[in-house]
Coordinates of C-alpha atoms and ligand atoms in Angstrom, one line a residue:
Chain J
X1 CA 24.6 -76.4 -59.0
X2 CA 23.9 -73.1 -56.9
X3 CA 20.4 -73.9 -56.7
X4 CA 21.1 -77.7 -55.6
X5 CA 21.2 -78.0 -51.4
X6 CA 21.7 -80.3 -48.6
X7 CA 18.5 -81.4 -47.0
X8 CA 18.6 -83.8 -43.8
X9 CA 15.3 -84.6 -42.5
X10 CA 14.9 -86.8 -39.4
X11 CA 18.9 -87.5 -39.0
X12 CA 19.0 -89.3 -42.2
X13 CA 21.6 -89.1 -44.7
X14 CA 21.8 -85.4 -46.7
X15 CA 19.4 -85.5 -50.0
X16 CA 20.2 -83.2 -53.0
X17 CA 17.2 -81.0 -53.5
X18 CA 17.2 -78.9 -56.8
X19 CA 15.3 -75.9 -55.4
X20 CA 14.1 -75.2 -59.0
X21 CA 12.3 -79.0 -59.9
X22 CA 9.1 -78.3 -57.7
X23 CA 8.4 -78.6 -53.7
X24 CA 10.4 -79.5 -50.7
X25 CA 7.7 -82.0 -50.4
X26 CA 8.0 -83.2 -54.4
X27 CA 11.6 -83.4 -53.8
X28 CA 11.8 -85.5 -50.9
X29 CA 9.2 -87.4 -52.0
X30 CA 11.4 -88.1 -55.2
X31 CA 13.6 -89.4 -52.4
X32 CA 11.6 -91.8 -51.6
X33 CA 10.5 -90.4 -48.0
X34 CA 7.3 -91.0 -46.6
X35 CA 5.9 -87.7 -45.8
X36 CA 2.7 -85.9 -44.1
X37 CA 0.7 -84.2 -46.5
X38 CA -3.3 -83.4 -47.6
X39 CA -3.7 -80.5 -49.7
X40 CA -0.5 -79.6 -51.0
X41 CA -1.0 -76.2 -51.6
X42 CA -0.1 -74.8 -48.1
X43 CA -3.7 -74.1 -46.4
X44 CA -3.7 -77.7 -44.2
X45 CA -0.9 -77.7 -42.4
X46 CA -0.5 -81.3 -42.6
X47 CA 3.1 -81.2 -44.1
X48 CA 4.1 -79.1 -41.1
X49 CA 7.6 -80.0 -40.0
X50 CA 10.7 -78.8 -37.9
X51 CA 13.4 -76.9 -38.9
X52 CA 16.1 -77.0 -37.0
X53 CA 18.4 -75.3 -39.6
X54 CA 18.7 -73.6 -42.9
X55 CA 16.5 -71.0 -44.6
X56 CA 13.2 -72.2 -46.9
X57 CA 11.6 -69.8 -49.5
X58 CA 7.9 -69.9 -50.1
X59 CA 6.6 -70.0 -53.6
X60 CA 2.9 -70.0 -52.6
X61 CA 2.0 -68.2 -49.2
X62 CA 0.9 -70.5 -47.0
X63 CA -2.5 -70.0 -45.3
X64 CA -2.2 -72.3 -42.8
X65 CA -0.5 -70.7 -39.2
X66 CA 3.4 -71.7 -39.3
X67 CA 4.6 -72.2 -35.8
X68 CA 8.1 -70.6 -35.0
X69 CA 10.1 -72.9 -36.2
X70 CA 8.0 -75.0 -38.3
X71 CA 7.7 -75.1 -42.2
X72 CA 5.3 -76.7 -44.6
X73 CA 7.5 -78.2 -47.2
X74 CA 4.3 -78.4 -49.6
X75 CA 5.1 -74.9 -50.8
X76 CA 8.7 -73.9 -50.1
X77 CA 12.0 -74.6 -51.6
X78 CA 15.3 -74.7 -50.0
X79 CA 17.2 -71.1 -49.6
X80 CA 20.3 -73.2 -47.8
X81 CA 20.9 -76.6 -46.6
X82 CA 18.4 -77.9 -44.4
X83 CA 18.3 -80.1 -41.5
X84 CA 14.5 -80.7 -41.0
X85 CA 12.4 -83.0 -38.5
X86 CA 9.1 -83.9 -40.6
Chain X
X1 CA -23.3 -54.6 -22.8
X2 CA -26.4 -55.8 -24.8
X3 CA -25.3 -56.6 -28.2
X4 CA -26.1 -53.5 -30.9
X5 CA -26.6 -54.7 -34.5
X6 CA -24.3 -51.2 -35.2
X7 CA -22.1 -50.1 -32.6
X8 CA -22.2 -46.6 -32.5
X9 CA -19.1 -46.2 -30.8
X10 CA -16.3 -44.7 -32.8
X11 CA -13.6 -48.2 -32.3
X12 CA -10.8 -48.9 -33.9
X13 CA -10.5 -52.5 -35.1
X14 CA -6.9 -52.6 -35.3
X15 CA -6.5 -52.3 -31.6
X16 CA -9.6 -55.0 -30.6
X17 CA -9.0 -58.4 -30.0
X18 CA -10.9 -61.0 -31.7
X19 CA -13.2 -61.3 -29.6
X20 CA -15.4 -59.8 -26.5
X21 CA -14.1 -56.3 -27.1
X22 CA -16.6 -54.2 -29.0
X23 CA -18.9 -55.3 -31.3
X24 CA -18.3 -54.7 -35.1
X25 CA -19.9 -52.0 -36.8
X26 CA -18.6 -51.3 -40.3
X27 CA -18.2 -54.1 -42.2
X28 CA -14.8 -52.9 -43.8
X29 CA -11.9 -54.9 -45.0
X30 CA -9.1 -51.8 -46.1
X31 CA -7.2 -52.5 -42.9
X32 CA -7.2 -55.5 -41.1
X33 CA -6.4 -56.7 -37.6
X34 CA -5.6 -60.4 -38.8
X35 CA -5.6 -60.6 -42.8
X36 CA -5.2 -64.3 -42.7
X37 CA -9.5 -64.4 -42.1
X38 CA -9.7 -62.5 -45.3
X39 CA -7.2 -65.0 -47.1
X40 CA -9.7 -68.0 -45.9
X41 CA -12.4 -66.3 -47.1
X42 CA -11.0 -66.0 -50.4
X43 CA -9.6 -69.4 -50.0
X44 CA -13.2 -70.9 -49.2
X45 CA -15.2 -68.9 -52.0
X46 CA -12.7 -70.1 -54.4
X47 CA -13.6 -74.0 -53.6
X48 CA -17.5 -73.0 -54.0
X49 CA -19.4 -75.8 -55.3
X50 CA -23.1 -77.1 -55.4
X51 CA -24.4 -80.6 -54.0
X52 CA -27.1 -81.1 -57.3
X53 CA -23.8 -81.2 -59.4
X54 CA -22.4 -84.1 -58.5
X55 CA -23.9 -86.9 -59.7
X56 CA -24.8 -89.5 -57.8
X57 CA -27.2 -91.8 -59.5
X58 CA -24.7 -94.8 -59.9
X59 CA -24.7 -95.2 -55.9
X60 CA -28.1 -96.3 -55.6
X61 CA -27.3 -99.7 -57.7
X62 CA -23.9 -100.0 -55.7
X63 CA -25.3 -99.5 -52.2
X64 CA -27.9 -102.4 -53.1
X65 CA -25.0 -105.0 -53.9
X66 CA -23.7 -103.6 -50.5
X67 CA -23.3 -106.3 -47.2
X68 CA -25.7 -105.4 -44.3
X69 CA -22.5 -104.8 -42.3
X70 CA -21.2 -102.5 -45.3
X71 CA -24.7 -100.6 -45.4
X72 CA -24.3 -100.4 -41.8
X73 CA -20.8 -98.3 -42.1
X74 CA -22.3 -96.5 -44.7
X75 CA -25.6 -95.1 -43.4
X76 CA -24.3 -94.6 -40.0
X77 CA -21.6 -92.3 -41.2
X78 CA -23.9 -90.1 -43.0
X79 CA -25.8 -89.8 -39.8
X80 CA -22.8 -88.9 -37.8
X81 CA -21.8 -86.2 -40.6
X82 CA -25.1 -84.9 -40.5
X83 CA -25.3 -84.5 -37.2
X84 CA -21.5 -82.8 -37.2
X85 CA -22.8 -80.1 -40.0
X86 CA -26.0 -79.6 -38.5
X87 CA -24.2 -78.1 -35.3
X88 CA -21.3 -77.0 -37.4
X89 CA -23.9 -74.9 -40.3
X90 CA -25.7 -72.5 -36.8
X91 CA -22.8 -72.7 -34.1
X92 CA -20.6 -70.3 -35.5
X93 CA -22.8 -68.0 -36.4
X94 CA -25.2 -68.2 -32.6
X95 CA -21.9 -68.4 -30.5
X96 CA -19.3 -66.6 -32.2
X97 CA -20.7 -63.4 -34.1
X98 CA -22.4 -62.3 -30.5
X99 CA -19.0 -62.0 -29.4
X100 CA -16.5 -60.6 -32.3
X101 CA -14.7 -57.9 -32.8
X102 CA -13.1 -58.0 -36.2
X103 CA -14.9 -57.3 -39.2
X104 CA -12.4 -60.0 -41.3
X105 CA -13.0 -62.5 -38.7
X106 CA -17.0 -61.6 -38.1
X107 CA -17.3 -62.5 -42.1
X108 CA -14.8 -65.4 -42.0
X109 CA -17.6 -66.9 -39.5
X110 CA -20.1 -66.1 -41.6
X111 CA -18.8 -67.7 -45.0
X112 CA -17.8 -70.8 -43.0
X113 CA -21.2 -71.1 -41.6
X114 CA -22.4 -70.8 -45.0
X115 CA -20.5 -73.8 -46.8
X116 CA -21.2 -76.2 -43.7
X117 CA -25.1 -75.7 -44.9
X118 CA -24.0 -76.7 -48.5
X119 CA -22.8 -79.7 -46.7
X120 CA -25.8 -80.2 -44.5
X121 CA -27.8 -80.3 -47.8
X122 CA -25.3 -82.5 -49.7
X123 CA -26.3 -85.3 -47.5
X124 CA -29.8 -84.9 -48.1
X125 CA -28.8 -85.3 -51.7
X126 CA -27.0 -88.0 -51.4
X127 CA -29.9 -89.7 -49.1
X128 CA -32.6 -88.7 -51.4
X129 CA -31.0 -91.3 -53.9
X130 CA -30.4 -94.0 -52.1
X131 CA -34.0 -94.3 -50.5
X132 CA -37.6 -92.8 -51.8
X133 CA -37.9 -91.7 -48.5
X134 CA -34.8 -90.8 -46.4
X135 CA -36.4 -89.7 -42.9
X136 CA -36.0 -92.6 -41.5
X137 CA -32.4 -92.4 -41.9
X138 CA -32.7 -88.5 -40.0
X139 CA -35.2 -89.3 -37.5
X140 CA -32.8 -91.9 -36.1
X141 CA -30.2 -89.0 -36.2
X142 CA -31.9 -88.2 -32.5
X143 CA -33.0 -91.2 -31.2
X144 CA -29.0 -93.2 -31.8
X145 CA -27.2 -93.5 -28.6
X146 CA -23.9 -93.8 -30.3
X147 CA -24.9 -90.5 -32.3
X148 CA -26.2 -89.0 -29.1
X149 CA -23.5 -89.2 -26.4
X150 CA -20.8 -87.6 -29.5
X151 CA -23.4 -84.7 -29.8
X152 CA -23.5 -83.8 -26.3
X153 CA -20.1 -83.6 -26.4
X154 CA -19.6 -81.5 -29.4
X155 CA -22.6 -78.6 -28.4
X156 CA -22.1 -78.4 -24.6
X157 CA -19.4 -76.2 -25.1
X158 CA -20.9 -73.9 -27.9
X159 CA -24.2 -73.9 -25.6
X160 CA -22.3 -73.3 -22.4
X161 CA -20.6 -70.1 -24.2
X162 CA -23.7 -68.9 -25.8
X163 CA -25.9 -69.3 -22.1
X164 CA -22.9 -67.0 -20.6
X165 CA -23.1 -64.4 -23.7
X166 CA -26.6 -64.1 -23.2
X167 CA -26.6 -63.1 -19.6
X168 CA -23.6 -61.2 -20.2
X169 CA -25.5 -59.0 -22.9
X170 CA -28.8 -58.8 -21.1
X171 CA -27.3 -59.0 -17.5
X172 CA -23.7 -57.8 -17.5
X173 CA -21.3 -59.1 -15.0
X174 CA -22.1 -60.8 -12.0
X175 CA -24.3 -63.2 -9.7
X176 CA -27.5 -63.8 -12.3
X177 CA -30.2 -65.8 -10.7
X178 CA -32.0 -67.6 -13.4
X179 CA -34.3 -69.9 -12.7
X180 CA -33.2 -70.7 -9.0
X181 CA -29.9 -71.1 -9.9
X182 CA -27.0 -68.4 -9.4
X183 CA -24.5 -68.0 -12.4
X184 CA -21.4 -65.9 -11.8
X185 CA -20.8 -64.4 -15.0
X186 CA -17.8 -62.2 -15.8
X187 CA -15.8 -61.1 -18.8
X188 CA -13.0 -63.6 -18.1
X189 CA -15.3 -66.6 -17.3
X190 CA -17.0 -66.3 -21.0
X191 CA -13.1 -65.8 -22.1
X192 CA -13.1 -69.3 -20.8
X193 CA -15.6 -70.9 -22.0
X194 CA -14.5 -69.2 -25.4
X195 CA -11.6 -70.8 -25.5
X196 CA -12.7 -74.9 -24.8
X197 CA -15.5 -73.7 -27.3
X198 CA -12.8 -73.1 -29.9
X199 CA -10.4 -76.2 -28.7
X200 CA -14.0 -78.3 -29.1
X201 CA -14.8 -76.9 -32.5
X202 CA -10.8 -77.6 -33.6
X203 CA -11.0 -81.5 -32.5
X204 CA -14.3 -81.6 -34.6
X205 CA -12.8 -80.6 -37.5
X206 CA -9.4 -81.9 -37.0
X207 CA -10.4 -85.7 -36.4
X208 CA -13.9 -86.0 -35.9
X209 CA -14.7 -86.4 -39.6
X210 CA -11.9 -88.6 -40.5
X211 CA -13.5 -91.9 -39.5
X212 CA -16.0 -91.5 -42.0
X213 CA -14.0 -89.9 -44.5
X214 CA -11.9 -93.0 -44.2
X215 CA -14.4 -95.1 -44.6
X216 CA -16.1 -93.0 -47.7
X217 CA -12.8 -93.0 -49.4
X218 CA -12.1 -97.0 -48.8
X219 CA -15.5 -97.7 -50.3
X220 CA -14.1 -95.0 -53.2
X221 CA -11.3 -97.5 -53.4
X222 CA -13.1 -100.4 -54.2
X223 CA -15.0 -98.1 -57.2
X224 CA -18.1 -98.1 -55.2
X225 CA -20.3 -95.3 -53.6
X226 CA -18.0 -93.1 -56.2
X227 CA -20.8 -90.0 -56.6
X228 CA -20.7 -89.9 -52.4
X229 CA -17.1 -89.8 -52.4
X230 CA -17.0 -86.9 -54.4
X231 CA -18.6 -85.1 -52.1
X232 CA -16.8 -85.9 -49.2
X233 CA -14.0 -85.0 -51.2
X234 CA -15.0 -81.8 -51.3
X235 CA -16.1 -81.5 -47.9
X236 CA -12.6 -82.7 -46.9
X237 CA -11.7 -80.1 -48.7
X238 CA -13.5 -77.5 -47.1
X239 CA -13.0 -79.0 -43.6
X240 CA -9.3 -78.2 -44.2
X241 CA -10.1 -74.9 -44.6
X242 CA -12.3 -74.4 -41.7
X243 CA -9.5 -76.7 -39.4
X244 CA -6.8 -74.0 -40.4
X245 CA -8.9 -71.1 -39.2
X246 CA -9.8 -72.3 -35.6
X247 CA -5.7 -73.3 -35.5
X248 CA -4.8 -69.8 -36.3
X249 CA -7.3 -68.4 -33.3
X250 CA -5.5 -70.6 -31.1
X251 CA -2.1 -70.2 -31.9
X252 CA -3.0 -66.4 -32.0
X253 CA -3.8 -66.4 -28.5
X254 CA -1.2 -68.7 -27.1
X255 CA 1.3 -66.3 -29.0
X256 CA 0.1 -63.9 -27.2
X257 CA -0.5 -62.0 -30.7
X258 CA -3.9 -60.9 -29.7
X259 CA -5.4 -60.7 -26.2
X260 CA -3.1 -60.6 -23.9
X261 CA -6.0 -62.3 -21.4
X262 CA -6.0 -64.8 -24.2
X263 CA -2.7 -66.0 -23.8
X264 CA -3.1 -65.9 -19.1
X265 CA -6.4 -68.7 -20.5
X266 CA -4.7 -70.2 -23.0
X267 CA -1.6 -71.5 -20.2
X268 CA -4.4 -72.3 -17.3
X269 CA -6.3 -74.1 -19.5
X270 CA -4.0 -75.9 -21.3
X271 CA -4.4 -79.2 -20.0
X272 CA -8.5 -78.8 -20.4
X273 CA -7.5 -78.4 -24.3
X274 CA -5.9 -81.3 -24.0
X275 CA -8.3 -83.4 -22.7
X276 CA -11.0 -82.2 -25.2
X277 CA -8.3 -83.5 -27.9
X278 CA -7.9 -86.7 -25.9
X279 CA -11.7 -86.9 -25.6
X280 CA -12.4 -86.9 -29.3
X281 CA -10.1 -89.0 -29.9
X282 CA -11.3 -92.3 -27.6
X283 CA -14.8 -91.5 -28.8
X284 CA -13.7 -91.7 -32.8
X285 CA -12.1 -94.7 -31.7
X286 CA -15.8 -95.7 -30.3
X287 CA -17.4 -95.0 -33.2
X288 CA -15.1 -96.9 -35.0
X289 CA -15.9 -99.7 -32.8
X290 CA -19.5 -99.3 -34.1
X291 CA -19.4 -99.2 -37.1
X292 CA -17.6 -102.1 -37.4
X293 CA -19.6 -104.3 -35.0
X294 CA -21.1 -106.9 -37.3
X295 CA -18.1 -106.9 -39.5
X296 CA -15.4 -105.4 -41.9
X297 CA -15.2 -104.3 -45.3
X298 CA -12.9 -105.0 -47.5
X299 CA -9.8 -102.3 -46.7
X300 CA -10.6 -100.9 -43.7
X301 CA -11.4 -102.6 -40.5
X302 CA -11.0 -101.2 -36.7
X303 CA -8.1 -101.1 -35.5
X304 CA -6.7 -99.9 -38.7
X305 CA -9.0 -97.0 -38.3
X306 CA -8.4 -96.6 -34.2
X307 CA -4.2 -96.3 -35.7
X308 CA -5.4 -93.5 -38.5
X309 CA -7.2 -91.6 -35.7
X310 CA -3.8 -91.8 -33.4
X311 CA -2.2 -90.4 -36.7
X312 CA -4.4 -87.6 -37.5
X313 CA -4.4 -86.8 -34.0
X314 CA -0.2 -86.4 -33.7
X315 CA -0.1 -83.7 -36.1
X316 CA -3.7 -81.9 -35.5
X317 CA -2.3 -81.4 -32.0
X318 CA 1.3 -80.6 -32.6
X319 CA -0.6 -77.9 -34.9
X320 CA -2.0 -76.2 -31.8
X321 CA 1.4 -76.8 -29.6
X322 CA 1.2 -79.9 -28.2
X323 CA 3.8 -82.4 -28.6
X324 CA 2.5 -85.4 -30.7
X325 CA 0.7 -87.7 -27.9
X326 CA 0.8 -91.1 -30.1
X327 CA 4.5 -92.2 -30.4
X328 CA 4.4 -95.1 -32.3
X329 CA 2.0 -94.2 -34.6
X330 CA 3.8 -91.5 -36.6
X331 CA 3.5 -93.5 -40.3
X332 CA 0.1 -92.7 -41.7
X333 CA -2.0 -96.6 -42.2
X334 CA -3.8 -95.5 -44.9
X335 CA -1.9 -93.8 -47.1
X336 CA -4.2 -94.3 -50.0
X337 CA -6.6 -91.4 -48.0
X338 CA -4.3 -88.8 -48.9
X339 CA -5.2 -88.8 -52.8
X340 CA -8.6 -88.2 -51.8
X341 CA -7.5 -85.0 -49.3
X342 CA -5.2 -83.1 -51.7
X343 CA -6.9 -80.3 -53.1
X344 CA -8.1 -80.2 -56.7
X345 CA -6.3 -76.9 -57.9
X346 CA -7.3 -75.4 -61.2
X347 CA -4.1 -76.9 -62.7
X348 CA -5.3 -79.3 -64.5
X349 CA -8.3 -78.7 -67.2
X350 CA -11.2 -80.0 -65.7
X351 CA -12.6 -82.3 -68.7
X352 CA -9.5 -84.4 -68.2
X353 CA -9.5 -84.5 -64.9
X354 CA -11.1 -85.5 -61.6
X355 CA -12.4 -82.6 -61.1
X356 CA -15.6 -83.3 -59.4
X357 CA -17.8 -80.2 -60.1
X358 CA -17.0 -80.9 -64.1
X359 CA -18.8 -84.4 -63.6
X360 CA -22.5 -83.3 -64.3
X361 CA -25.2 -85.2 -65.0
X362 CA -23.0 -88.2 -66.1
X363 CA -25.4 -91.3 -66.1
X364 CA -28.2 -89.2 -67.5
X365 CA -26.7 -87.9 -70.7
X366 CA -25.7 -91.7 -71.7
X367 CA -29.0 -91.7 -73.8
X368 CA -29.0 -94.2 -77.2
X369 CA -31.0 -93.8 -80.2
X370 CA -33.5 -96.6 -79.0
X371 CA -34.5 -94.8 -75.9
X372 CA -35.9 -92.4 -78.3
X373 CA -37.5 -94.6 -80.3
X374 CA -41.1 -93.3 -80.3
X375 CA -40.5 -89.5 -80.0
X376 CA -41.2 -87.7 -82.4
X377 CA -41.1 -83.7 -83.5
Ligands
LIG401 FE1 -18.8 -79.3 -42.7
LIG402 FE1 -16.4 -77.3 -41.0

């Protein structure tokens, strides 16, 4: 389960995330969060959200500018356990 | 300071800002100030498409079994669009290339110039379908009140910046009289018109279109006006794109990650970008107002639109640093708009899928037999 973290978004309970089944986004959508998104392939922005802590991987660089602090969760996976504001 | 077509002047683009340092001369991409322009450039070349591909013979029957109110919502949008793509498909080029510094960023204007004109003539596609002869619809583009006060709004900063440029390049700094009137004009005061240009030109494409998208795509949801949708889609797709880029000049600035006069403007003027944002945002919710006047459709209806604009807004402007201004409105009303925004990748094989560029010509190659009943070899 090393690639399974942690991920806390809004103050909400932890979710398991399996940084190897898709997106952040995919997965917490799996969890049956309602989250911001358009194109999903990291050159909107619209996914943007907080993180507060924990480290995020990108699998597709995204085009979009990335705020310190923020992540879009359309095209990264956990590194760690998260606590993210989306 | 007039504006030479090739600098002669031995510069060194890594060290200009964006913009108002010297003009470009060679157009070379092997080192690169801000990379991110070329990456859009790619990105937008990548979603190339053509208007004439997208078929959209099927909305001509739909838009006739259309209610008055509904054609209403319909035709008006299109004006609106037109009107945002007709500024949008010059403005870039007239304001911003006078001014640039950057090769990447000089041709990142130019390509997204380019694809607003492919949108500019995607309407007139669309418009030559529905009516034999669509100038009525773009004569009235001038003449609407409602279309009229949004256009002021959108150009006076573009034409403000490009007045300033042009005494600035014929002139140079100082008191110009022109026409009886005095006009101080210095480097800093164009730096600041530059920058509400650019928070005007980020509203536009960060809100302005949604109304009509929304109500393109809740007209897609009822399977009618299917042909147009497609295009918006793509359009949406586009406008993304285009959104992204004027974000990264901003947060560039306020970063302080480019000119460091940049960053003195971007603080002072803050709250000016903020209105701009706050500005857009009544007047979508005006236009919403209007197009809804002598009813509904079936979907949509005001204030669900007003709530989708307050939506789009909260994380447009927390984009560019501001905290989201719309509280209670952080769950998006229409959630069935984001199937329509997410961007077709090349995934999927395109016969299968939604794809819209695959869909060519589909009414006309449904021929049968009897249609060709007296042709003959
Ligand atoms: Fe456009
Ligand atoms: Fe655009």
């Amino acid at each position: 389960m090393a690639n399974t973290f942690k991920v806390k978004v809004n103050g909400g309970p932890e979710l398991a995330v399996d940084a190897t089944e898709g997106t952040l986004l995919e997965a917490l959508e799996k969890h049956q969060l309602e989250m911001h998104y358009h194109c999903r392939s990291g050159f909107c922005g619209a996914c943007r959200s907080t993180l507060k802590s924990g480290t995020v991987r990108y699998t597709t660089e995204p085009l979009a500018y990335v705020r310190k602090g923020d992540i879009l969760p359309c095209c990264c996976v956990p590194e760690s356990d998260l606590d993210i504001e989306h | 300071m007039s504006y030479s077509t090739f600098n002669q002047e031995q510069n060194n683009p890594l060290t200009e800002p964006m913009f108002l340092g010297n003009s470009v001369n060679v157009a070379r991409y092997d080192q690169q100030k801000h990379s991110i322009f070329e990456k859009l450039i790619e990105k937008q070349i990548s979603f190339f498409w053509r208007p004439e591909e997208i078929d959209v013979s099927r909305d001509r029957i739909d838009f006739n079994k259309l209610t008055a109110s509904e054609k209403h919502v319909f035709i008006s949008n299109l004006k609106y669009q037109t009107l945002l793509d007709s500024i949008q498909g010059r403005s870039p080029n007239i304001a911003l290339l006078p001014i640039v510094s950057l090769p990447e960023l000089e041709t990142w204007i130019e390509t997204w110039s380019f694809f607003e004109t492919i949108h500019s003539r995607s309407y007139t596609h669309i418009l030559r379908n529905l009516f034999s002869d669509p100038s009525e619809v773009f004569e009235d583009i001038v003449i609407n009140e409602q279309i009229k006060i949004r256009a002021n709004d959108i150009s006076k900063y573009y034409d403000d910046l490009i007045f300033y440029t042009q005494l600035l390049q014929t002139h140079g700094e100082g008191d110009i009289v022109v026409d009886g009137k005095t006009y101080t004009v210095t480097q800093r005061e164009i730096k600041k018109k530059l920058f509400l240009c650019i928070n005007s030109v980020n509203a536009l494409e960060a809100i302005r279109f949604y109304v009509s998208f929304a109500c393109t795509f809740a007209f897609a949801e009822r399977e009618l006006m299917e042909g147009n949708a497609k295009i918006i889609k793509l359009i949406a797709r586009d406008e993304n794109v285009h959104l992204t880029s004027t974000q990264h000049i901003l947060n560039l600035w306020q970063y302080g990650e480019d000119d460091p006069e940049m960053k003195e403007i971007a603080e002072e003027l803050r709250g000016d970008a903020y209105e701009i944002f706050m500005t857009a945002v009544k007047q979508e919710k005006q236009w919403a107002h209007y197009l809804f006047k002598d009813g509904s459709m079936i979907g949509l209806n005001e204030s669900m639109l007003c709530q989708y604009v307050e939506y789009i807004a909260n994380l447009r402007m927390q984009a560019i640093g501001f905290d989201a201004p719309f509280e209670n409105q952080r769950s998006n009303p229409l959630p069935w708009m984001n199937k329509y925004l997410v961007s077709d990748n090349v995934q999927v094989a395109p016969q299968e899928s939604e794809i819209t560029s695959y869909l060519v010509g589909q009414i006309d190659s449904e021929v049968n037999a009897s249609d060709l009943g007296d042709f003959d070899l």
